[in-house]
Tab-separated table of C-alpha atoms and ligand atoms in Angstrom:
chain	number	residue	atom	x	y	z
O	1	MET	CA	-9.630	-51.315	-49.434
O	2	ARG	CA	-6.295	-52.461	-50.851
O	3	SER	CA	-7.173	-51.442	-54.401
O	4	TRP	CA	-8.496	-48.084	-53.178
O	5	LEU	CA	-5.248	-47.448	-51.295
O	6	HIS	CA	-3.287	-48.565	-54.326
O	7	ASP	CA	-5.186	-46.084	-56.566
O	8	CYS	CA	-4.628	-43.258	-54.066
O	9	LEU	CA	-0.910	-43.900	-53.710
O	10	ALA	CA	-0.408	-44.359	-57.459
O	11	ARG	CA	-1.084	-40.651	-57.999
O	12	ARG	CA	2.393	-39.610	-56.806
O	13	PRO	CA	5.933	-41.082	-56.589
O	14	TRP	CA	6.957	-43.067	-53.484
O	15	TRP	CA	9.037	-40.268	-51.987
O	16	MET	CA	6.102	-37.868	-52.269
O	17	ASN	CA	3.866	-40.434	-50.555
O	18	ALA	CA	6.448	-40.545	-47.761
O	19	LEU	CA	6.429	-36.729	-47.610
O	20	MET	CA	2.626	-36.722	-47.466
O	21	ALA	CA	2.663	-39.297	-44.637
O	22	PHE	CA	5.236	-37.167	-42.784
O	23	CYS	CA	3.064	-34.023	-43.179
O	24	PHE	CA	0.031	-35.984	-41.977
O	25	TYR	CA	1.927	-37.247	-38.911
O	26	MET	CA	3.194	-33.749	-38.107
O	27	ALA	CA	-0.244	-32.135	-38.578
O	28	THR	CA	-2.255	-34.676	-36.577
O	29	LEU	CA	0.131	-35.919	-33.857
O	30	TYR	CA	3.407	-34.073	-33.431
O	31	MET	CA	2.287	-30.432	-33.779
O	32	PRO	CA	-0.762	-30.762	-31.443
O	33	TRP	CA	1.553	-32.343	-28.862
O	34	ASP	CA	4.231	-29.721	-29.466
O	35	PHE	CA	1.796	-26.833	-29.144
O	36	PHE	CA	-0.434	-27.997	-26.307
O	37	LEU	CA	1.769	-30.245	-24.170
O	38	LYS	CA	5.441	-29.373	-24.570
O	39	PRO	CA	6.666	-27.182	-21.660
O	40	ILE	CA	7.670	-23.656	-22.695
O	41	ASP	CA	11.232	-24.024	-21.366
O	42	ARG	CA	11.808	-27.035	-23.656
O	43	ASP	CA	10.146	-25.497	-26.708
O	44	ALA	CA	12.278	-24.727	-29.796
O	45	GLU	CA	11.392	-23.935	-33.440
O	46	ALA	CA	13.779	-23.374	-36.356
O	47	TRP	CA	12.982	-20.760	-39.006
O	48	PHE	CA	15.423	-20.108	-41.874
O	49	GLY	CA	18.126	-21.840	-39.835
O	50	PHE	CA	17.666	-19.669	-36.713
O	51	LEU	CA	16.399	-21.204	-33.495
O	52	LEU	CA	13.573	-19.620	-31.503
O	53	ARG	CA	13.093	-20.785	-27.930
O	54	GLY	CA	10.419	-20.471	-25.230
O	55	TRP	CA	7.469	-18.167	-26.044
O	56	GLY	CA	8.967	-17.196	-29.422
O	57	ALA	CA	8.855	-20.861	-30.406
O	58	LYS	CA	5.338	-21.359	-29.010
O	59	ALA	CA	3.992	-18.304	-30.841
O	60	THR	CA	5.243	-19.483	-34.239
O	61	GLU	CA	4.128	-23.127	-33.872
O	62	PRO	CA	0.620	-22.536	-35.333
O	63	LEU	CA	2.282	-21.433	-38.579
O	64	HIS	CA	4.334	-24.643	-38.752
O	65	TRP	CA	1.168	-26.573	-37.953
O	66	ALA	CA	-0.746	-24.845	-40.796
O	67	ILE	CA	2.121	-25.575	-43.207
O	68	TYR	CA	2.057	-29.312	-42.417
O	69	ALA	CA	-1.757	-29.454	-42.594
O	70	ALA	CA	-1.744	-27.693	-45.987
O	71	GLY	CA	1.027	-30.081	-47.078
O	72	ALA	CA	-0.945	-33.189	-46.088
O	73	TYR	CA	-4.084	-31.944	-47.867
O	74	GLY	CA	-2.310	-30.544	-50.930
O	75	PHE	CA	-0.328	-33.738	-51.571
O	76	TRP	CA	-3.381	-35.923	-50.914
O	77	ARG	CA	-5.478	-34.074	-53.484
O	78	MET	CA	-2.484	-33.113	-55.672
O	79	ARG	CA	-3.801	-29.556	-55.814
O	80	GLY	CA	-2.374	-27.156	-58.396
O	81	TRP	CA	-1.405	-24.609	-55.711
O	82	MET	CA	0.711	-27.180	-53.884
O	83	TRP	CA	3.894	-27.518	-55.908
O	84	PRO	CA	5.190	-23.905	-56.061
O	85	TRP	CA	5.146	-23.249	-52.319
O	86	ALA	CA	6.102	-26.841	-51.358
O	87	ALA	CA	9.202	-26.626	-53.577
O	88	LEU	CA	10.004	-23.192	-52.164
O	89	TYR	CA	9.485	-24.374	-48.594
O	90	ALA	CA	11.771	-27.404	-49.099
O	91	ALA	CA	14.416	-25.084	-50.625
O	92	GLN	CA	14.086	-22.812	-47.578
O	93	VAL	CA	14.642	-25.824	-45.271
O	94	ALA	CA	17.773	-26.742	-47.282
O	95	LEU	CA	19.110	-23.186	-46.969
O	96	GLY	CA	18.168	-23.160	-43.290
O	97	MET	CA	20.280	-26.274	-42.674
O	98	VAL	CA	23.372	-24.517	-44.052
O	99	VAL	CA	22.657	-21.339	-42.050
O	100	TRP	CA	22.104	-23.428	-38.906
O	101	GLY	CA	25.469	-25.209	-39.381
O	102	ILE	CA	27.351	-21.930	-39.856
O	103	VAL	CA	25.611	-20.016	-37.039
O	104	TYR	CA	25.466	-22.698	-34.355
O	105	LYS	CA	28.521	-24.896	-35.129
O	106	GLY	CA	30.807	-22.674	-37.158
O	107	GLY	CA	34.000	-23.429	-39.007
O	108	ALA	CA	34.538	-26.243	-41.484
O	109	VAL	CA	32.491	-28.672	-39.344
O	110	GLY	CA	29.549	-26.290	-39.398
O	111	TRP	CA	29.749	-25.842	-43.182
O	112	LEU	CA	30.070	-29.580	-43.765
O	113	SER	CA	27.255	-30.640	-41.420
O	114	GLY	CA	25.017	-27.846	-42.818
O	115	LEU	CA	25.645	-28.943	-46.398
O	116	ALA	CA	25.073	-32.595	-45.490
O	117	GLY	CA	21.773	-31.702	-43.814
O	118	ALA	CA	20.725	-29.677	-46.865
O	119	VAL	CA	21.047	-32.590	-49.313
O	120	VAL	CA	17.685	-34.276	-48.620
O	121	PRO	CA	15.504	-31.114	-48.516
O	122	ALA	CA	17.261	-29.839	-51.662
O	123	MET	CA	16.490	-33.128	-53.414
O	124	VAL	CA	12.859	-32.823	-52.300
O	125	ALA	CA	12.673	-29.255	-53.682
O	126	VAL	CA	14.083	-30.380	-57.034
O	127	GLY	CA	11.837	-33.476	-57.026
O	128	ILE	CA	8.685	-31.392	-56.485
O	129	TRP	CA	9.745	-28.962	-59.207
O	130	ASN	CA	10.376	-31.814	-61.650
O	131	THR	CA	7.029	-33.489	-60.963
O	132	ARG	CA	4.971	-30.272	-61.049
O	133	ALA	CA	3.009	-31.536	-64.065
O	134	ARG	CA	1.319	-34.097	-61.793
O	135	PHE	CA	-0.339	-31.387	-59.714
O	136	GLY	CA	-3.721	-29.870	-60.612
O	137	VAL	CA	-4.226	-32.217	-63.569
O	138	LYS	CA	-7.341	-31.246	-65.479
O	139	ARG	CA	-9.785	-34.084	-65.948
O	140	ALA	CA	-11.426	-35.163	-69.229
O	141	THR	CA	-14.919	-33.786	-69.922
O	142	MET	CA	-17.907	-35.658	-68.521
O	143	ARG	CA	-18.897	-36.669	-72.039
O	144	GLN	CA	-15.425	-38.051	-72.791
O	145	ARG	CA	-15.389	-39.928	-69.501
O	146	TYR	CA	-18.856	-41.448	-69.501
O	147	GLY	CA	-20.836	-40.923	-72.730
O	148	GLU	CA	-23.548	-38.719	-74.177
O	149	TRP	CA	-26.677	-38.726	-72.007
O	150	ALA	CA	-27.267	-37.533	-68.445
O	151	LEU	CA	-30.426	-37.521	-66.338
O	152	VAL	CA	-30.824	-34.652	-63.865
O	153	THR	CA	-33.663	-34.836	-61.330
O	154	GLY	CA	-34.743	-31.574	-59.719
O	155	ALA	CA	-33.512	-29.681	-62.792
O	156	SER	CA	-36.088	-26.878	-62.613
O	157	ALA	CA	-34.153	-24.894	-59.982
O	158	GLY	CA	-31.033	-24.464	-57.864
O	159	ILE	CA	-28.356	-27.140	-57.802
O	160	GLY	CA	-30.127	-29.374	-60.388
O	161	ALA	CA	-30.335	-26.566	-62.971
O	162	GLU	CA	-26.626	-25.846	-62.430
O	163	PHE	CA	-25.804	-29.542	-62.836
O	164	ALA	CA	-27.605	-29.494	-66.196
O	165	ARG	CA	-25.684	-26.374	-67.294
O	166	ALA	CA	-22.319	-27.824	-66.216
O	167	LEU	CA	-22.947	-31.163	-67.945
O	168	ALA	CA	-24.121	-29.465	-71.153
O	169	ARG	CA	-21.006	-27.252	-71.049
O	170	GLU	CA	-19.014	-30.497	-71.007
O	171	GLY	CA	-20.893	-31.740	-74.070
O	172	MET	CA	-23.557	-33.928	-72.473
O	173	SER	CA	-27.144	-34.143	-73.680
O	174	CYS	CA	-29.574	-33.914	-70.779
O	175	VAL	CA	-32.870	-35.437	-69.707
O	176	LEU	CA	-34.346	-32.782	-67.426
O	177	THR	CA	-36.977	-33.709	-64.890
O	178	ALA	CA	-39.001	-32.022	-62.123
O	179	ARG	CA	-42.676	-31.060	-61.750
O	180	ARG	CA	-42.532	-27.535	-63.268
O	181	ASP	CA	-42.193	-28.336	-66.939
O	182	ASP	CA	-42.353	-24.664	-68.055
O	183	ARG	CA	-39.058	-24.109	-66.189
O	184	LEU	CA	-37.589	-27.284	-67.665
O	185	ARG	CA	-38.480	-26.191	-71.207
O	186	LEU	CA	-36.817	-22.827	-70.721
O	187	LEU	CA	-33.671	-24.537	-69.445
O	188	ALA	CA	-33.740	-27.089	-72.304
O	189	ASP	CA	-33.940	-24.224	-74.772
O	190	GLU	CA	-30.976	-22.481	-73.112
O	191	LEU	CA	-28.829	-25.643	-73.190
O	192	GLU	CA	-29.626	-26.413	-76.818
O	193	LYS	CA	-28.896	-22.865	-77.985
O	194	GLN	CA	-25.848	-22.211	-75.821
O	195	TYR	CA	-24.099	-25.601	-75.934
O	196	GLY	CA	-25.619	-27.328	-78.992
O	197	VAL	CA	-26.594	-30.455	-77.021
O	198	ALA	CA	-29.820	-32.484	-77.250
O	199	THR	CA	-32.354	-32.380	-74.410
O	200	ARG	CA	-35.490	-34.200	-73.326
O	201	VAL	CA	-37.978	-32.789	-70.830
O	202	VAL	CA	-39.909	-35.221	-68.634
O	203	ALA	CA	-42.324	-33.672	-66.140
O	204	ALA	CA	-42.696	-36.078	-63.212
O	205	ASP	CA	-43.738	-35.870	-59.578
O	206	LEU	CA	-41.258	-38.040	-57.683
O	207	GLU	CA	-43.496	-38.071	-54.620
O	208	GLN	CA	-45.750	-40.482	-56.542
O	209	SER	CA	-44.608	-43.950	-57.578
O	210	ALA	CA	-46.452	-43.359	-60.890
O	211	GLY	CA	-44.152	-40.331	-61.428
O	212	VAL	CA	-41.041	-42.442	-60.853
O	213	GLU	CA	-42.314	-45.145	-63.232
O	214	HIS	CA	-43.173	-42.532	-65.857
O	215	LEU	CA	-39.589	-41.230	-65.680
O	216	VAL	CA	-38.083	-44.715	-65.977
O	217	GLU	CA	-40.307	-45.380	-69.038
O	218	ALA	CA	-39.213	-42.097	-70.651
O	219	LEU	CA	-35.566	-43.240	-70.441
O	220	ARG	CA	-35.999	-46.650	-72.100
O	221	ASP	CA	-34.625	-45.632	-75.517
O	222	ILE	CA	-31.721	-43.589	-74.122
O	223	ASP	CA	-28.199	-44.922	-73.493
O	224	LEU	CA	-27.905	-43.219	-70.122
O	225	ALA	CA	-24.361	-42.559	-68.890
O	226	VAL	CA	-24.719	-40.191	-65.926
O	227	PHE	CA	-27.471	-39.983	-63.328
O	228	ILE	CA	-27.702	-36.881	-61.128
O	229	ASN	CA	-29.980	-38.024	-58.300
O	230	ASN	CA	-30.670	-34.557	-56.958
O	231	ALA	CA	-34.365	-33.702	-56.436
O	232	GLY	CA	-35.196	-33.054	-52.813
O	233	PHE	CA	-36.590	-30.583	-50.334
O	234	GLY	CA	-36.505	-29.637	-46.664
O	235	TYR	CA	-39.208	-28.774	-44.162
O	236	SER	CA	-38.321	-26.523	-41.273
O	237	GLY	CA	-40.107	-26.510	-37.897
O	238	ARG	CA	-40.996	-28.281	-34.690
O	239	PHE	CA	-42.092	-31.842	-35.424
O	240	ASP	CA	-45.518	-31.655	-33.747
O	241	LYS	CA	-46.367	-28.513	-35.751
O	242	GLN	CA	-45.481	-30.106	-39.095
O	243	ASP	CA	-47.914	-31.570	-41.607
O	244	PRO	CA	-47.513	-35.380	-41.608
O	245	LYS	CA	-48.448	-35.510	-45.325
O	246	ARG	CA	-45.545	-33.231	-46.205
O	247	LEU	CA	-43.189	-35.228	-44.004
O	248	ARG	CA	-44.197	-38.370	-45.852
O	249	ALA	CA	-43.708	-36.618	-49.196
O	250	MET	CA	-40.169	-35.679	-48.091
O	251	ILE	CA	-39.319	-39.312	-47.434
O	252	GLU	CA	-40.735	-40.222	-50.863
O	253	VAL	CA	-38.754	-37.544	-52.751
O	254	ASN	CA	-35.513	-37.562	-50.734
O	255	CYS	CA	-35.234	-41.313	-50.030
O	256	VAL	CA	-37.664	-43.601	-51.870
O	257	ALA	CA	-37.419	-42.057	-55.356
O	258	PRO	CA	-33.571	-41.906	-55.367
O	259	VAL	CA	-33.369	-45.574	-54.361
O	260	VAL	CA	-36.030	-46.792	-56.815
O	261	LEU	CA	-34.481	-44.790	-59.666
O	262	ALA	CA	-31.006	-46.081	-58.781
O	263	GLY	CA	-32.468	-49.605	-58.677
O	264	HIS	CA	-33.644	-49.194	-62.289
O	265	LEU	CA	-30.686	-47.267	-63.667
O	266	LEU	CA	-27.556	-48.651	-61.990
O	267	PRO	CA	-27.898	-52.112	-63.594
O	268	ARG	CA	-27.956	-50.357	-66.976
O	269	LEU	CA	-24.839	-48.328	-66.156
O	270	ARG	CA	-23.091	-51.447	-64.852
O	271	GLN	CA	-23.945	-53.329	-68.026
O	272	ARG	CA	-22.432	-50.516	-70.119
O	273	GLY	CA	-19.284	-50.846	-68.014
O	274	CYS	CA	-19.076	-47.082	-67.719
O	275	GLY	CA	-21.217	-44.503	-65.971
O	276	ALA	CA	-21.728	-42.352	-62.901
O	277	MET	CA	-24.291	-41.419	-60.281
O	278	ILE	CA	-24.132	-38.368	-58.035
O	279	ILE	CA	-26.564	-38.172	-55.104
O	280	SER	CA	-27.297	-34.791	-53.537
O	281	GLY	CA	-26.888	-35.371	-49.834
O	282	SER	CA	-26.209	-32.539	-47.388
O	283	ILE	CA	-24.038	-31.691	-44.407
O	284	ALA	CA	-27.413	-31.723	-42.632
O	285	GLY	CA	-26.916	-35.506	-42.720
O	286	ARG	CA	-23.763	-35.313	-40.595
O	287	GLN	CA	-25.696	-34.837	-37.321
O	288	PRO	CA	-29.289	-34.830	-36.070
O	289	LEU	CA	-30.917	-31.425	-36.605
O	290	PRO	CA	-33.681	-30.479	-34.157
O	291	TYR	CA	-36.350	-28.417	-36.008
O	292	HIS	CA	-35.188	-30.082	-39.239
O	293	ALA	CA	-35.378	-33.576	-37.781
O	294	LEU	CA	-36.733	-35.513	-40.734
O	295	TYR	CA	-34.694	-33.646	-43.340
O	296	SER	CA	-31.385	-34.465	-41.643
O	297	ALA	CA	-32.535	-38.089	-41.328
O	298	THR	CA	-33.303	-38.279	-45.071
O	299	LYS	CA	-29.864	-36.872	-45.839
O	300	VAL	CA	-27.960	-39.338	-43.652
O	301	PHE	CA	-29.964	-42.002	-45.495
O	302	ASP	CA	-28.754	-40.630	-48.854
O	303	LEU	CA	-25.179	-40.448	-47.548
O	304	HIS	CA	-25.088	-44.040	-46.303
O	305	VAL	CA	-26.744	-45.486	-49.395
O	306	GLY	CA	-24.467	-43.548	-51.738
O	307	GLU	CA	-21.235	-44.310	-49.907
O	308	ALA	CA	-22.108	-48.007	-49.667
O	309	LEU	CA	-22.902	-48.107	-53.408
O	310	TRP	CA	-19.544	-46.421	-54.109
O	311	ALA	CA	-17.851	-49.474	-52.589
O	312	GLU	CA	-20.158	-51.970	-54.338
O	313	MET	CA	-19.576	-50.399	-57.746
O	314	ARG	CA	-15.802	-50.124	-57.521
O	315	GLY	CA	-14.088	-51.838	-60.421
O	316	THR	CA	-17.253	-51.920	-62.567
O	317	GLY	CA	-16.563	-48.624	-64.360
O	318	VAL	CA	-19.443	-46.941	-62.508
O	319	ASP	CA	-18.445	-44.038	-60.263
O	320	ILE	CA	-20.659	-43.041	-57.349
O	321	LEU	CA	-20.409	-39.841	-55.330
O	322	VAL	CA	-22.464	-38.233	-52.581
O	323	LEU	CA	-22.355	-34.448	-52.791
O	324	GLU	CA	-22.754	-32.831	-49.370
O	325	PRO	CA	-23.356	-29.108	-49.760
O	326	GLY	CA	-23.768	-26.672	-46.908
O	327	PRO	CA	-26.072	-23.667	-47.344
O	328	THR	CA	-26.284	-23.075	-51.105
O	329	GLU	CA	-28.028	-20.403	-53.211
O	330	SER	CA	-31.258	-21.983	-54.523
O	331	GLU	CA	-34.980	-22.085	-53.755
O	332	PHE	CA	-34.344	-24.588	-50.970
O	333	ARG	CA	-34.858	-22.163	-48.055
O	334	ASP	CA	-38.122	-20.736	-49.417
O	335	VAL	CA	-39.506	-24.229	-50.025
O	336	ALA	CA	-38.379	-25.397	-46.573
O	337	GLY	CA	-39.913	-22.311	-44.927
O	338	GLU	CA	-36.601	-21.244	-43.386
O	339	ILE	CA	-35.275	-17.781	-42.679
O	340	ARG	CA	-32.967	-16.897	-45.569
O	341	GLU	CA	-29.191	-16.876	-45.158
O	342	VAL	CA	-26.396	-16.334	-47.635
O	343	GLY	CA	-25.263	-19.513	-49.359
O	344	GLU	CA	-22.520	-20.713	-51.672
O	345	PRO	CA	-23.233	-20.322	-55.412
O	346	ALA	CA	-24.816	-23.555	-56.705
O	347	ALA	CA	-22.392	-23.588	-59.679
O	348	ASN	CA	-19.395	-23.918	-57.270
O	349	VAL	CA	-20.955	-26.855	-55.478
O	350	VAL	CA	-21.664	-28.604	-58.783
O	351	GLN	CA	-18.129	-28.053	-60.107
O	352	LEU	CA	-16.646	-29.446	-56.911
O	353	SER	CA	-18.682	-32.644	-57.254
O	354	LEU	CA	-17.789	-33.168	-60.927
O	355	ASP	CA	-14.095	-32.798	-60.045
O	356	ALA	CA	-14.387	-35.207	-57.089
O	357	LEU	CA	-16.357	-37.853	-59.004
O	358	GLY	CA	-14.337	-41.054	-59.420
O	359	ARG	CA	-11.882	-40.063	-56.691
O	360	GLN	CA	-13.806	-40.534	-53.446
O	361	PRO	CA	-17.180	-41.703	-52.057
O	362	SER	CA	-18.413	-38.301	-50.896
O	363	VAL	CA	-17.429	-34.653	-50.987
O	364	ILE	CA	-18.311	-31.776	-48.645
O	365	SER	CA	-18.318	-28.325	-50.196
O	366	GLY	CA	-16.261	-25.638	-48.484
O	367	TRP	CA	-13.669	-25.897	-45.719
O	368	PHE	CA	-16.051	-24.432	-43.123
O	369	ASN	CA	-18.647	-27.147	-43.787
O	370	TRP	CA	-15.870	-29.732	-43.721
O	371	ALA	CA	-14.731	-28.399	-40.334
O	372	ARG	CA	-18.326	-28.567	-39.069
O	373	ALA	CA	-18.687	-32.173	-40.216
O	374	THR	CA	-15.352	-33.134	-38.646
O	375	PHE	CA	-16.309	-31.379	-35.413
O	376	ALA	CA	-19.553	-33.411	-35.429
O	377	ARG	CA	-17.513	-36.626	-35.330
O	378	LEU	CA	-15.406	-35.523	-32.396
O	379	VAL	CA	-17.760	-33.977	-29.836
O	380	PRO	CA	-20.041	-35.997	-27.529
O	381	ARG	CA	-23.455	-36.686	-29.069
O	382	THR	CA	-25.507	-34.748	-26.492
O	383	VAL	CA	-23.363	-31.635	-26.902
O	384	LEU	CA	-23.563	-31.928	-30.677
O	385	ILE	CA	-27.368	-32.187	-30.767
O	386	LEU	CA	-27.850	-29.252	-28.403
O	387	MET	CA	-25.427	-27.099	-30.397
O	388	ALA	CA	-27.213	-28.043	-33.629
O	389	GLU	CA	-30.548	-27.095	-32.045
O	390	LYS	CA	-29.263	-23.623	-31.192
O	391	PHE	CA	-27.966	-23.146	-34.710
O	392	VAL	CA	-31.136	-24.355	-36.503
O	393	LEU	CA	-33.458	-22.367	-34.240
O	394	GLN	CA	-31.936	-19.145	-35.597
O	395	GLN	CA	-33.183	-20.146	-39.054
O	396	THR	CA	-36.619	-21.345	-37.905
O	397	PRO	CA	-39.474	-18.832	-38.170
O	398	GLU	CA	-41.046	-17.923	-34.803
O	399	GLU	CA	-44.400	-19.582	-35.583
O	400	MET	CA	-42.740	-22.947	-36.301
O	401	ARG	CA	-40.667	-23.102	-33.091
U	501	NAP	N1	-29.653	-25.402	-51.142
U	501	NAP	C1	-29.057	-25.902	-50.082
U	501	NAP	O1	-28.678	-25.152	-49.164
U	501	NAP	C2	-28.805	-27.378	-50.012
U	501	NAP	C3	-27.882	-27.811	-49.061
U	501	NAP	C4	-27.612	-29.163	-48.966
U	501	NAP	C5	-28.257	-30.060	-49.787
U	501	NAP	N2	-29.157	-29.652	-50.686
U	501	NAP	C6	-29.827	-30.674	-51.521
U	501	NAP	O2	-29.666	-30.359	-52.882
U	501	NAP	C7	-30.747	-30.874	-53.634
U	501	NAP	C8	-31.282	-29.772	-54.547
U	501	NAP	O3	-31.780	-28.730	-53.753
U	501	NAP	P1	-31.726	-27.194	-54.187
U	501	NAP	O4	-30.939	-26.480	-53.181
U	501	NAP	O5	-31.345	-27.084	-55.598
U	501	NAP	O6	-33.262	-26.802	-53.957
U	501	NAP	P2	-34.338	-26.166	-54.957
U	501	NAP	O7	-33.778	-24.976	-55.631
U	501	NAP	O8	-35.581	-26.017	-54.152
U	501	NAP	O9	-34.536	-27.326	-56.034
U	501	NAP	C9	-35.175	-28.533	-55.707
U	501	NAP	C10	-35.501	-29.300	-56.959
U	501	NAP	O10	-36.155	-30.525	-56.585
U	501	NAP	C11	-37.357	-30.643	-57.347
U	501	NAP	N3	-38.415	-31.340	-56.620
U	501	NAP	C12	-38.893	-31.047	-55.392
U	501	NAP	N4	-39.956	-31.850	-55.106
U	501	NAP	C13	-40.117	-32.657	-56.201
U	501	NAP	C14	-41.060	-33.672	-56.517
U	501	NAP	N5	-42.062	-34.018	-55.692
U	501	NAP	N6	-40.953	-34.298	-57.713
U	501	NAP	C15	-39.976	-33.939	-58.577
U	501	NAP	N7	-39.060	-32.984	-58.331
U	501	NAP	C16	-39.146	-32.340	-57.151
U	501	NAP	C17	-37.771	-29.194	-57.613
U	501	NAP	O11	-38.562	-29.134	-58.810
U	501	NAP	P3	-40.134	-28.836	-58.881
U	501	NAP	O12	-40.513	-27.997	-57.710
U	501	NAP	O13	-40.303	-28.142	-60.202
U	501	NAP	O14	-40.767	-30.183	-58.875
U	501	NAP	C18	-36.430	-28.534	-57.862
U	501	NAP	O15	-36.038	-28.693	-59.193
U	501	NAP	C19	-31.762	-31.393	-52.622
U	501	NAP	O16	-31.661	-32.785	-52.545
U	501	NAP	C20	-31.336	-30.745	-51.323
U	501	NAP	O17	-31.663	-31.556	-50.212
U	501	NAP	C21	-29.449	-28.306	-50.818
């Protein structure tokens, strides 16, 4: 915990950490109180040095709230978009202090108190400008960070195929595995021609323990650096209408195979002193999902295992990340037997996880999915489950309800 906090705080100077803590306090405590609880007749907001009172103040509070929330997030992640507007905003506060002194106090006292009040925000504006190079720092390529070879399970479609493309683009040679080896060969050909990397195709059925063993054997002579533990599928419908054999297969592919493979491969990564594993979880694992009951259970399993391993592997040179996508463009919905809905491009989800790797235990793609997951933590369990049921039913075909 201490070393994690140390790593997080080391990304910015002390005064910026203080600014981030201030933004966090304002976004989570002060502004909610200000907006929801402060009586209108006591409400006041300052914009560009001019005071708004009563309803004028109340109406503009959400904007202040959004600014502090964006500030807390932007400083935390050191996003590239953060520094220009944060510097500008601090400069505006400095100017506002001078205006406030002149308008509301007047005379030499007003000028002097305004200028005195402007010193700190002006220093913050200059400080952010001077440290702008620390924001949006581009990371090294996956090959530079970890080594040459990556294993991608579930590489014949969707998110897995995009993982293989992204890793090859960053110079990594790929072992591609799934059951449909014709698809894998096509992808291997594409990666070799387009990115000049080496590939190896291993057809394996991860539902069978023989398939998992076959894959482990096929990796013996490779110095594996990155393991994308991604293969998985869903199965939509009311539990008593579902085929128990398929439910069992889901546990094998989504839970047993990832753990057994990690059991074989993580010791090798740890021995190298450098490596990474990404597990494809899902925001489906953030709450129980009626009519997708077992799938959401397999994904909370993946989330807990992955996040726990992140802590165990800290300091060994092995980075672990659980990727939690929301609805994503792939073959997932057809395989699960769900009604189709628009999803995020798989390439976006993959890029997000490669950027987050080594920084945090898990990452949720998209702010809307993040809001859904946060909401799931806050509402009472019964309400959450019943809301989830309503939502999933819309995607469940009539005959499986
Ligand atoms: N798409 C989404 O909306 C979404 C959202 C959240 C999480 N996820 C997770 O993301 C991961 C990838 O899903 P996707 O969206 O890319 O779905 P997809 O397009 O259906 O791809 C699934 C991959 O898993 C492989 N696979 C399935 N059963 C297998 C088995 N028995 N043995 C070996 N490989 C098997 C498939 O290959 P073969 O059929 O060729 O074997 C395929 O390559 C899954 O873990 C899924 O739970 C997806």
